[in-house]
DNA sequence: TGAAGGTGTGAATCAGAGC
DNA sequence: GGCTCTGATTCACACCTTC
């Protein structure tokens, strides 16, 4: 890539319009990194079916129901998948064409779309290097109690093809960022909120799916060099552009909604270029892992049916398969049942309950320490 | 599922042979849970792992020195993917046919195969409920420093189809297991090692990808009931069977390698089947007997004419003899009137309305629990 | 000023039985 | 299958109000 052709690129600009058409106008092998946050095709059908999701307090969840996230015109599920696949393959094909040999692709998604995206990535000849999990520190809970808290999103990192071994990867920079430990494939970061979250004049969020800058920071530091060109085909409110500018990289943003583009433009203008000050949130604090008692049972350290005692053997409880205790009529967590038998408002079940070992009583906290030691390595 | 047909199933046995053929011999809608840890090396090590390869007619390629083990034999990456997809869709199709309506599928994989598996899951009509991340506490580092530590694997949890809302999910049991916090989609567990790791006479590990029992424990406690039938089409060394037995569930294990089956068989024989009582698990309120509010009045726990308040005493309602409430002009059930006064679309009257006791407000749910305890004691 | 408590909200495929 | 009715259900954080 010569210096001349680089200046032909719409560097540090937002190109309005359909992203696939805009990509077709870009030359082969001209960008160093592609970061894409495509629509997830959530298929919520708010208007037609059960209606809006409400929290237990009856407040309405302001979910994604924008037109840009809908594929297949409300026809069948299979057609929606098919149309999403066509769209995905088109933009990924162009992204791969535009990437330099040393470049790489990052895509983010959730279980609604990421499997389809990943299949397309492989089918188009990209070579997967890792999948990376963004663990959300503060996810939205599942209000109906019918599923697990959807507490993560998945990112795919892929090189242009299998033979390409020279993709950019600043291994040591990431290791340093991670307290001199090799960076793992699971990243703990808070969702975007507070001052970082862009809001309109009415106080409503400017974009429903704004990504945290810390996420882009890690990707851009790890997978590009200063002066590189980063393409984001679904620019939205421009998180990629803001972080790229701050880290001294060029960006090209493609966005079809002029309102989003305007917000992004203003946001990026306010960023000081080359301000390399690290984000305060980038380093996740090393906290002692929380160990629920259920994990002690799950791991087989205490079997369901085992009897637990308080220190003076006034009460006996039996452990159930889910880590709950039973004493006479009462059932609940180690803390609840401990509080209940004592008639106390609260109780630390870890120190209150004991198991019997060779005639002696040992607090169940013994096992928590053991699990902490095992799990602690991964903080 | 009648008792007769259930005993027709090869319960608590390992069926040797090709898993797709073995599945074809099982009746429709006969198992409660499928857990699958499918191979993915067939799309990577083509030629060297010929034992797991299949011809286009799905017969197994047996010979190690087969025609596959050559250069330029049309074994492109794309063909390898296509063949893996065919294999995946075949076993998933059978798994879905065999599953009961209330059943669910769990599959585990890594970035090499999970995206293809996930796409197939969706295309076959399964409805994805969550993807779950197994975060490994002690993963193998990336020795060459060219990637992130591959510190997780991905699991997919899916119901039989979109309309199927009655899949088994012991939400409250999992919440209890997690110290009364809703279980998240990221699970931190150590990899299988120590005494749990099965080894041959030579000290070498018996199976390259033995899964930890804790992982299966959580899935089986969360997504099945005691006495249920769990199918594992890639049984390996039988982790699914061992945990199923320990938790009082039946298993059906399919395995093509007699050596693995032998190890699994021996392992499971050594597991002590649990005493059923501790295997019961925290119940959802949905499953508890329904108590109409009228019964609380009928039983004299609350007198007609009693005043009920919301928590902040914004509204006052009077109880009538039939268990309906009156607030000004409105009359109806505890739920209807609660919704009405708030202008909300719905309301759980049991937790919304409170009676006064020594100056304090107590939710009327207090009396429901009491009646439930009475009723529960009678059977 | 600070502590304590209340409120708002985030990519969400979020109910089930009975008639 | 559609309709009606009952009734189950939330975690971490930011921000604001009150004392």
GROMACS .gro file of N, CA and C (backbone and C1' of nucleotides) in nm, chain A residues 40 55 111 139-140 144 146 197 205, chain C residues 8-16:
model
   90
   40UNK      N    1  -2.814  -0.731   1.507
   40UNK     CA    2  -2.817  -0.865   1.564
   40UNK      C    3  -2.937  -0.949   1.517
   55UNK      N    4  -4.044  -0.492   3.348
   55UNK     CA    5  -3.975  -0.535   3.469
   55UNK      C    6  -4.078  -0.574   3.574
  111UNK      N    7  -2.596  -1.428   2.093
  111UNK     CA    8  -2.636  -1.561   2.044
  111UNK      C    9  -2.739  -1.553   1.932
  139UNK      N   10  -2.491  -0.656   3.362
  139UNK     CA   11  -2.588  -0.685   3.256
  139UNK      C   12  -2.731  -0.667   3.305
  140UNK      N   13  -2.822  -0.660   3.212
  140UNK     CA   14  -2.965  -0.658   3.245
  140UNK      C   15  -3.005  -0.800   3.287
  144UNK      N   16  -3.811  -1.251   3.366
  144UNK     CA   17  -3.916  -1.350   3.381
  144UNK      C   18  -3.867  -1.477   3.450
  146UNK      N   19  -3.686  -1.715   3.326
  146UNK     CA   20  -3.701  -1.830   3.237
  146UNK      C   21  -3.568  -1.868   3.172
  197UNK      N   22  -2.209   0.745   2.799
  197UNK     CA   23  -2.327   0.714   2.719
  197UNK      C   24  -2.385   0.841   2.656
  205UNK      N   25  -3.127   0.787   2.528
  205UNK     CA   26  -3.000   0.742   2.472
  205UNK      C   27  -2.997   0.765   2.321
  766DG       P   28  -3.857   0.654   3.844
  766DG     O5'   29  -3.744   0.635   3.733
  766DG     C5'   30  -3.646   0.737   3.715
  766DG     C4'   31  -3.530   0.683   3.634
  766DG     C3'   32  -3.570   0.592   3.517
  766DG     O3'   33  -3.488   0.628   3.407
  766DG     C1'   34  -3.416   0.480   3.656
  767DT       P   35  -3.526   0.577   3.263
  767DT     O5'   36  -3.420   0.460   3.239
  767DT     C5'   37  -3.282   0.492   3.231
  767DT     C4'   38  -3.204   0.364   3.208
  767DT     C3'   39  -3.271   0.262   3.114
  767DT     O3'   40  -3.172   0.199   3.037
  767DT     C1'   41  -3.221   0.157   3.312
  768DG       P   42  -3.155   0.239   2.887
  768DG     O5'   43  -3.040   0.140   2.839
  768DG     C5'   44  -2.906   0.165   2.877
  768DG     C4'   45  -2.833   0.033   2.895
  768DG     C3'   46  -2.860  -0.073   2.789
  768DG     O3'   47  -2.738  -0.141   2.763
  768DG     C1'   48  -2.919  -0.158   3.000
  769DA       P   49  -2.693  -0.176   2.624
  769DA     O5'   50  -2.808  -0.269   2.565
  769DA     C5'   51  -2.802  -0.309   2.429
  769DA     C4'   52  -2.917  -0.402   2.403
  769DA     C3'   53  -2.901  -0.541   2.465
  769DA     O3'   54  -3.030  -0.603   2.472
  769DA     C1'   55  -2.871  -0.553   2.231
  770DA       P   56  -3.134  -0.539   2.583
  770DA     O5'   57  -3.211  -0.668   2.630
  770DA     C5'   58  -3.142  -0.780   2.677
  770DA     C4'   59  -3.220  -0.907   2.643
  770DA     C3'   60  -3.204  -0.948   2.498
  770DA     O3'   61  -3.157  -1.082   2.484
  770DA     C1'   62  -3.435  -0.915   2.551
  771DT       P   63  -3.245  -1.215   2.518
  771DT     O5'   64  -3.355  -1.207   2.405
  771DT     C5'   65  -3.470  -1.288   2.413
  771DT     C4'   66  -3.541  -1.283   2.282
  771DT     C3'   67  -3.662  -1.376   2.277
  771DT     O3'   68  -3.774  -1.305   2.324
  771DT     C1'   69  -3.535  -1.375   2.074
  772DC       P   70  -3.888  -1.371   2.402
  772DC     O5'   71  -3.827  -1.402   2.544
  772DC     C5'   72  -3.852  -1.529   2.607
  772DC     C4'   73  -3.911  -1.507   2.745
  772DC     C3'   74  -4.033  -1.415   2.747
  772DC     O3'   75  -4.124  -1.466   2.846
  772DC     C1'   76  -3.866  -1.327   2.888
  773DA       P   77  -4.278  -1.456   2.816
  773DA     O5'   78  -4.338  -1.542   2.935
  773DA     C5'   79  -4.256  -1.595   3.038
  773DA     C4'   80  -4.334  -1.702   3.112
  773DA     C3'   81  -4.366  -1.824   3.027
  773DA     O3'   82  -4.356  -1.937   3.112
  773DA     C1'   83  -4.567  -1.722   3.099
  774DG       P   84  -4.371  -2.082   3.055
  774DG     O5'   85  -4.517  -2.119   3.100
  774DG     C5'   86  -4.549  -2.109   3.238
  774DG     C4'   87  -4.694  -2.140   3.257
  774DG     C3'   88  -4.744  -2.258   3.171
  774DG     O3'   89  -4.818  -2.343   3.255
  774DG     C1'   90  -4.883  -2.071   3.143
   0.00000   0.00000   0.00000
